[in-house]
Coordinates of C-alpha atoms and ligand atoms in Angstrom, one line a residue:
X1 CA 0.0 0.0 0.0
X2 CA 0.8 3.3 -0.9
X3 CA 1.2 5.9 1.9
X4 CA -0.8 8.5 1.8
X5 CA 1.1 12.3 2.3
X6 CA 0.3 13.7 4.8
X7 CA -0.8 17.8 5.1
X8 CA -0.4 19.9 8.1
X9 CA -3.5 21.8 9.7
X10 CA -3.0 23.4 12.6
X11 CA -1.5 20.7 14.7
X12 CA -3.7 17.9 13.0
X13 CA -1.8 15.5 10.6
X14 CA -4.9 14.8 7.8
X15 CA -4.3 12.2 4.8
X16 CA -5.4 12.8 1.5
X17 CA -8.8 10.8 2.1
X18 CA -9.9 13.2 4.6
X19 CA -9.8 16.4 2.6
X20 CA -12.6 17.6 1.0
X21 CA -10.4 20.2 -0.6
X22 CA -6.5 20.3 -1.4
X23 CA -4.9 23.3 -2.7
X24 CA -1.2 23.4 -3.3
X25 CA 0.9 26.5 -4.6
X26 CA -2.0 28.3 -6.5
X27 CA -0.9 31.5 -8.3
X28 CA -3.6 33.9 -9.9
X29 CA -2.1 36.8 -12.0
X30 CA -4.8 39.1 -13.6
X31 CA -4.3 40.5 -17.3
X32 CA -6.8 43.3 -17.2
X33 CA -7.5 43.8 -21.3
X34 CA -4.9 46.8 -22.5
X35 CA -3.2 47.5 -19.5
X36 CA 0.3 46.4 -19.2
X37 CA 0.5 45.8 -15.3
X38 CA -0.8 42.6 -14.4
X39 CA -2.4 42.1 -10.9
X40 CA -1.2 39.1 -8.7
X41 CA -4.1 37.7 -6.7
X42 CA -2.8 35.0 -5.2
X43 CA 0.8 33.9 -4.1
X44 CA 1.3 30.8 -3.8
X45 CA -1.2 29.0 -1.8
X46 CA -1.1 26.0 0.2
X47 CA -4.5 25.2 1.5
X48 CA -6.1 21.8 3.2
X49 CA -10.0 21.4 4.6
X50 CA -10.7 18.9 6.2
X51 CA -13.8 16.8 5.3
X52 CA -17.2 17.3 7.4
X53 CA -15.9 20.4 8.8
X54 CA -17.2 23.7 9.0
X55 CA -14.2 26.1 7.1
X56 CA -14.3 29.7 7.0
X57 CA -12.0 31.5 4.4
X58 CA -11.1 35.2 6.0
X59 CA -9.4 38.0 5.0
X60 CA -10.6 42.2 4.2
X61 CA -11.1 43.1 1.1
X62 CA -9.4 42.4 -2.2
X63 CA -7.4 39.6 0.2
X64 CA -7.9 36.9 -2.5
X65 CA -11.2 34.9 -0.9
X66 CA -13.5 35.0 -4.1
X67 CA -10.5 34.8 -6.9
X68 CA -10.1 31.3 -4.3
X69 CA -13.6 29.9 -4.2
X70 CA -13.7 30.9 -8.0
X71 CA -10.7 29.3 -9.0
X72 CA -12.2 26.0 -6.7
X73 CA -15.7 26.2 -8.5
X74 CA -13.9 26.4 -11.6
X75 CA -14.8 29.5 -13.1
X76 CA -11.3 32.1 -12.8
X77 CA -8.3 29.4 -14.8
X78 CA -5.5 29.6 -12.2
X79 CA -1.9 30.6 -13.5
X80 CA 0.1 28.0 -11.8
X81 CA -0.5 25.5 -8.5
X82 CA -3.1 22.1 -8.4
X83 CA -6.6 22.2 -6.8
X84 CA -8.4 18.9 -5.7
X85 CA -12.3 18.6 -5.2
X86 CA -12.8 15.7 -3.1
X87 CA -9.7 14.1 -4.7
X88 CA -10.6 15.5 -8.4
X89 CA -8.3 17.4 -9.6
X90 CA -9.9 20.7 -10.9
X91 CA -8.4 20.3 -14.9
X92 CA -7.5 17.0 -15.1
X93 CA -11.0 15.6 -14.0
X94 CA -13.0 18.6 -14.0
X95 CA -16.4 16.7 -14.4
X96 CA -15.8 15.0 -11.4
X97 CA -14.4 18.1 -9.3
X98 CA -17.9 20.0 -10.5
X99 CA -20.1 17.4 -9.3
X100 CA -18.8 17.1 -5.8
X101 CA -18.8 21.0 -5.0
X102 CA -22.1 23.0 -4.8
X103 CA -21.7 27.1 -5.3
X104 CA -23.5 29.7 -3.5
X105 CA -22.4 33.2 -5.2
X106 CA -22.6 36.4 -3.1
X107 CA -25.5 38.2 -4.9
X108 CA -28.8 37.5 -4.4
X109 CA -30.2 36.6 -7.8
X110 CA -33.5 34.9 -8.5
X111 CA -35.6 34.9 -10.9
X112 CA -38.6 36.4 -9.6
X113 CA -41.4 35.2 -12.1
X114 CA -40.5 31.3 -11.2
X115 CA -41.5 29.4 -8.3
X116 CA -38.9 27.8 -5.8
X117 CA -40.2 24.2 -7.0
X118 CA -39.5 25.7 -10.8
X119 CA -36.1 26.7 -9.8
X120 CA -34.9 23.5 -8.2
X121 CA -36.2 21.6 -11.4
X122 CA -34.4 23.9 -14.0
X123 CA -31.4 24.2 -12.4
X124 CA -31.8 19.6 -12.2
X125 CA -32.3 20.0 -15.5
X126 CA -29.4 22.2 -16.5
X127 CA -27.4 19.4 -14.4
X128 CA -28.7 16.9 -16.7
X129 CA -30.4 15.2 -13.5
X130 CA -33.2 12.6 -14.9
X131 CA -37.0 13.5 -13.9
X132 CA -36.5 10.6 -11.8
X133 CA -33.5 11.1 -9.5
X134 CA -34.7 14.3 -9.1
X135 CA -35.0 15.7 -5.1
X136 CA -36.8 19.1 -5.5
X137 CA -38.9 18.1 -2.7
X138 CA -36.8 16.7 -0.5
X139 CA -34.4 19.9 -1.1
X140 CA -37.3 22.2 -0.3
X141 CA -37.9 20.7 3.1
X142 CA -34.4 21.0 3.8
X143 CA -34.3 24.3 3.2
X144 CA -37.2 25.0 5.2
X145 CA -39.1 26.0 1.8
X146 CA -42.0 23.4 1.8
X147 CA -44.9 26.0 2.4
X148 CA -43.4 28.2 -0.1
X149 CA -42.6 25.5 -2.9
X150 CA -45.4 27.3 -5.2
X151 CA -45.1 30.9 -4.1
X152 CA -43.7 33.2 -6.6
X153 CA -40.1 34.1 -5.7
X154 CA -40.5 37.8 -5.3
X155 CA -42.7 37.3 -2.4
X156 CA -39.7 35.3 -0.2
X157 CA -38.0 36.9 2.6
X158 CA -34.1 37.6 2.0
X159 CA -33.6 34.4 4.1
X160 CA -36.1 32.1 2.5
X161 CA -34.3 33.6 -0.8
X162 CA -30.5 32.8 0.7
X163 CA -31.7 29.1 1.4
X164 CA -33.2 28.4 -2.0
X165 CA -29.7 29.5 -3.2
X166 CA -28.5 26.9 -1.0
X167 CA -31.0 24.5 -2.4
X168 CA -30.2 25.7 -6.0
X169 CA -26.6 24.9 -5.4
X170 CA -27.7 21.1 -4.3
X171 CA -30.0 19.7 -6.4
X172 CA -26.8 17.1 -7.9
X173 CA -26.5 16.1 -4.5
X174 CA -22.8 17.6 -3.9
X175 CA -20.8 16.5 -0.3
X176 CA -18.9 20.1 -0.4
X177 CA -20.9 23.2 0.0
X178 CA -18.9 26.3 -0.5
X179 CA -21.1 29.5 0.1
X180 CA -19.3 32.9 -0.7
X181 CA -20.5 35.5 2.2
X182 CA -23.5 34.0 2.8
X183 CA -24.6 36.7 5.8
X184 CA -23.4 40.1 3.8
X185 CA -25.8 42.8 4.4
X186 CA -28.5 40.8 6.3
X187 CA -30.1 41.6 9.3
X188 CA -28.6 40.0 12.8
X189 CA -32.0 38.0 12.9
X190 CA -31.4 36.6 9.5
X191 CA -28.0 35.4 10.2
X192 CA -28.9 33.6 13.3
X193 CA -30.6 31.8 11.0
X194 CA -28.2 31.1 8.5
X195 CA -26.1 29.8 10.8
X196 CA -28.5 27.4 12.6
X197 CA -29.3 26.3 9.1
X198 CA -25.5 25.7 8.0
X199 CA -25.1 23.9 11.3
X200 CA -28.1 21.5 10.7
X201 CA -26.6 20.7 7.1
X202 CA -22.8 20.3 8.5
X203 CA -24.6 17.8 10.7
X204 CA -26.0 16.1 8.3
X205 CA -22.3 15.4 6.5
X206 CA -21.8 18.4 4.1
X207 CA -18.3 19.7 4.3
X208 CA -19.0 23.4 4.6
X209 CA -16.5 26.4 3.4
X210 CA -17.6 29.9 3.6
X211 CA -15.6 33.5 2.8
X212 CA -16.9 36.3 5.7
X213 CA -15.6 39.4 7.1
X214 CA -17.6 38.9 10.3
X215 CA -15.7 37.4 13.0
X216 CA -18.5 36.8 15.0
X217 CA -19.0 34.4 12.1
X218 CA -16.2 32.3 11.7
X219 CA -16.0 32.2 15.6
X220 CA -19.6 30.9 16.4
X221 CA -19.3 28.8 12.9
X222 CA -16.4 27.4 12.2
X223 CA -13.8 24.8 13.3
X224 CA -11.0 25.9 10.9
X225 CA -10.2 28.7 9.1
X226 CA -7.5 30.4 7.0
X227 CA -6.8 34.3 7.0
X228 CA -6.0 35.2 3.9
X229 CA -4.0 38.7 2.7
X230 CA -2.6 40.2 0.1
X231 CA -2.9 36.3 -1.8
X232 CA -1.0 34.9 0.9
X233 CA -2.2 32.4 3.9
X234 CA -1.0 34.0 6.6
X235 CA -2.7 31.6 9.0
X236 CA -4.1 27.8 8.7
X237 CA -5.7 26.9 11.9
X238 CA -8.2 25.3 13.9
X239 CA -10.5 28.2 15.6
X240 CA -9.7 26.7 19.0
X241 CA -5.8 26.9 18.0
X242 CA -6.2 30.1 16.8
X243 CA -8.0 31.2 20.0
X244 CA -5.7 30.3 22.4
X245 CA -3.5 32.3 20.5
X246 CA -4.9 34.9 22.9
X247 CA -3.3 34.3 25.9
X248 CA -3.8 38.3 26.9
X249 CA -7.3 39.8 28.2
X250 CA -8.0 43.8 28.5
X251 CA -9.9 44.7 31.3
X252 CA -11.8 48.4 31.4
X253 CA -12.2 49.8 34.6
X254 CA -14.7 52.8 35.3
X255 CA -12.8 54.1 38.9
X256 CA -14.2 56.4 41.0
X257 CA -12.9 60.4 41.7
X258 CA -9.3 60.3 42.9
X259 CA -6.6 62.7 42.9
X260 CA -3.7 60.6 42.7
X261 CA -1.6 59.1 39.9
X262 CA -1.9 55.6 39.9
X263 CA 1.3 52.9 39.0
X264 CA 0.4 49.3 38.8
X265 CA 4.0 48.4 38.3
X266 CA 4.8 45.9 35.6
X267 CA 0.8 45.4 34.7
X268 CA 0.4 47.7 31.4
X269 CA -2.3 50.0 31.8
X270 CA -3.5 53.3 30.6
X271 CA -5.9 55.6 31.6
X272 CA -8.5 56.7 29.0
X273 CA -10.1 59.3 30.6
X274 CA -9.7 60.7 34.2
X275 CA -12.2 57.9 35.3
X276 CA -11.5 54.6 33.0
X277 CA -8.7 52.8 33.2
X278 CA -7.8 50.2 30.4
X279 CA -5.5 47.5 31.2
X280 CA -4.0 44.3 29.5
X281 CA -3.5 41.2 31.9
X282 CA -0.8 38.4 30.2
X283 CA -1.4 35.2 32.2
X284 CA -0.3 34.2 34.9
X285 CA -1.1 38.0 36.1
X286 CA -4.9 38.1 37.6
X287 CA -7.2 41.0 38.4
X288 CA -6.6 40.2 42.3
X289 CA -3.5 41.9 42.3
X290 CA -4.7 45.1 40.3
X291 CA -7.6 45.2 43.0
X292 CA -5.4 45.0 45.6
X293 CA -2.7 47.6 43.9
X294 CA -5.6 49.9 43.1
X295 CA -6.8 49.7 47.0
X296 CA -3.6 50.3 48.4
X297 CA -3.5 53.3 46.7
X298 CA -7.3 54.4 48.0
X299 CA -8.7 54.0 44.2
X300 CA -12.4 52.8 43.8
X301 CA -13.8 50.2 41.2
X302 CA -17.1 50.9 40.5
X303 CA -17.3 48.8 37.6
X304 CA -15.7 46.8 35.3
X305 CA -16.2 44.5 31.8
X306 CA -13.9 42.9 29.2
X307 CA -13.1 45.0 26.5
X308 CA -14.9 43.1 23.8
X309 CA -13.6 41.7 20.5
X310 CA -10.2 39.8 21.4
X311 CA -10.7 38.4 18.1
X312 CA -11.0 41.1 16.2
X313 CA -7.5 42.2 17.7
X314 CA -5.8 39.2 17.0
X315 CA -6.9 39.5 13.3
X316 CA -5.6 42.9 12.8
X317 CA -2.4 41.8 14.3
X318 CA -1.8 39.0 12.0
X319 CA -2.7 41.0 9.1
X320 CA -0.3 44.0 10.2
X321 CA 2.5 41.7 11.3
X322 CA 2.0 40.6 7.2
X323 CA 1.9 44.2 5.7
X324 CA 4.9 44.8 8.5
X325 CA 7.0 41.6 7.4
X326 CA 6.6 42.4 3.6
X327 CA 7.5 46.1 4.1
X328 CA 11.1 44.7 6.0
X329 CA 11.4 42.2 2.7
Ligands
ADP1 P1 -11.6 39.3 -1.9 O1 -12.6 38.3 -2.4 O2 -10.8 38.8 -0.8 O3 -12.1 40.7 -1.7 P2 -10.6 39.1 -4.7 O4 -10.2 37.7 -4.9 O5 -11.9 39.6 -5.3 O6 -10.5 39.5 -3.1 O7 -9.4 40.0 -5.3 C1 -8.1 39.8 -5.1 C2 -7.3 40.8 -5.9 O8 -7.4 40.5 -7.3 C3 -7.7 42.2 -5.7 O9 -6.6 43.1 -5.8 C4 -8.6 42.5 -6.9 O10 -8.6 43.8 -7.3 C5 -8.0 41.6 -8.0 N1 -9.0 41.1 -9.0 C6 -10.0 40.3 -8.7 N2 -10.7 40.1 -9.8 C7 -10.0 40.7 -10.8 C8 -10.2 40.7 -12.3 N3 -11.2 40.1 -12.9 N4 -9.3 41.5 -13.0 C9 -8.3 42.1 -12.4 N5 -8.0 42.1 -11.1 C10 -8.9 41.4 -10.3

């Protein structure tokens, strides 16, 4: 038997058989028509996702996320590097890579005249699924659409509209679901509900990869992710890996009137206004000994919360320590 080779997530050692997608050194240049510059997109990228997960692709804007799901769906050619859809490689067995991997593009276009039931069966069609192995019903209860199956589409809800785009990117059946910012521009309510509805699916056995911006997304989502900029993976991790990253906590304290400057000796710490402190604990240091610091020196806490969004931190940190480390190149 032939070993399999092995690729590195995070700290997990995957074989081939248990990626649902393998990208290795993919290079995108853009020819825009008459100009003489060409635009590189993407670097050289090395990317592995695991099969059943839940994989969220982040990066701000113009990182590279769509030119990757496009290049995955096969619709942008790639310049140089291989790209594997459940095994099937994207130009060498590109029938077989399009029939494993389900799109969901970012706009929200339907045509309004058709009903959901209509959609499902033309899209089938356009698959070249016989009448007979067709599921538009069993899609539509998926997607929570039964009641609607005859409605005209113009009278759907944005939601009910993002999860027959779900259903229209699943009617061959495909283990790999790759949905390109499925929450942009909807309403808090609405992506709850995505998400529950992604989760149900994932459980269910579809491999699930999804570009966002929100954090709050890929941290209540997903169990890996890559952060993409400037075409380049700048980190491949599990979301607990990439979590524990933060090992640092800032605390904000709202004090009460006091006269005196206050020093809280190797604790960093700044004050804000003349009644809120900020500071930043590294473990093992606890908020005991700022109490007790603060009390000796007759300062009040009246209150105190987390200063939210660690995550967020961490993200612009990676993506600065990139734009710093290419700047000392
Ligand atoms: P993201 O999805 O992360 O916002 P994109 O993959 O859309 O990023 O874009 C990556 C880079 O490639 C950007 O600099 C963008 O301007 C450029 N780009 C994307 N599509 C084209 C195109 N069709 N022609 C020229 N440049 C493009």
């Amino acid at each position: 038997m032939i070993p399999n080779k092995q690729a590195n997530i995070g700290s997990i050692n995957m074989t081939d058989q248990e990626l649902a997608i393998k990208i290795r050194g993919l290079k995108k240049t853009y020819k825009a028509e008459g100009a003489t510059a060409e635009k590189i997109a993407l670097k050289g990228v090395d990317l592995s996702i695991p099969k059943g997960s839940i994989f969220g692709l982040l990066g701000p804007n113009g990182a590279g996320k769509s030119t990757t799901i496009n290049i995955i769906a096969g619709v942008v050619d790639k310049t140089a590097g291989s790209v594997e859809v459940w095994g099937f490689d994207t130009i060498k067995d590109t029938r077989n890579a399009k029939a494993n991997i389900g799109i969901v593009p970012q706009e929200v276009h339907i045509d309004a005249y058709f009903t959901p039931f209509e959609i499902l069966e033309l899209y089938a069609g356009y698959y070249g699924i016989p009448k007979e192995e067709r599921r538009s019903d069993e899609i539509l209860k998926a997607m929570r659409l039964e009641e609607q199956r005859d409605a005209y589409t113009r009278f759907l809800s944005g939601g009910m509209k993002r999860r027959l785009l779900v259903g229209k990117a699943m009617v061959h059946n495909p283990p790999i679901l790759v949905l390109d910012e499925p929450t942009a521009g909807v309403d808090i309510e609405i992506r709850r509900g995505m998400w529950d509805f992604l989760r149900e699916l994932n459980k269910q056995g579809i491999t699930i990869i999804l570009t966002t911006h929100y954090l709050e997304e890929a941290e209540t989502l997903c169990r890996n992710i890559a952060i993409i900029d400037g075409g380049e993976i700048v980190e491949n991790t599990s979301m607990k890996g990439l979590l524990a990253q933060l090992d640092g906590e800032t605390f904000v304290l709202d004090l009460a009137p006091h006269h005196n400057d206050i020093t809280l000796d190797n604790i960093s710490s700044r004050m804000i206004d003349d009644h809120t402190l900020e500071i930043d604990l590294q473990k093992p240091q606890n908020l005991n000994t700022v109490f007790e610091k603060l009390s000796a020196q007759h300062v009040e806490v009246l209150s105190m919360r987390n200063k939210s969004n660690r995550l967020e931190a961490l993200f612009v940190n990676l993506i600065e320590h990139n734009v710093s480390r290419k700047k000392a190149k």
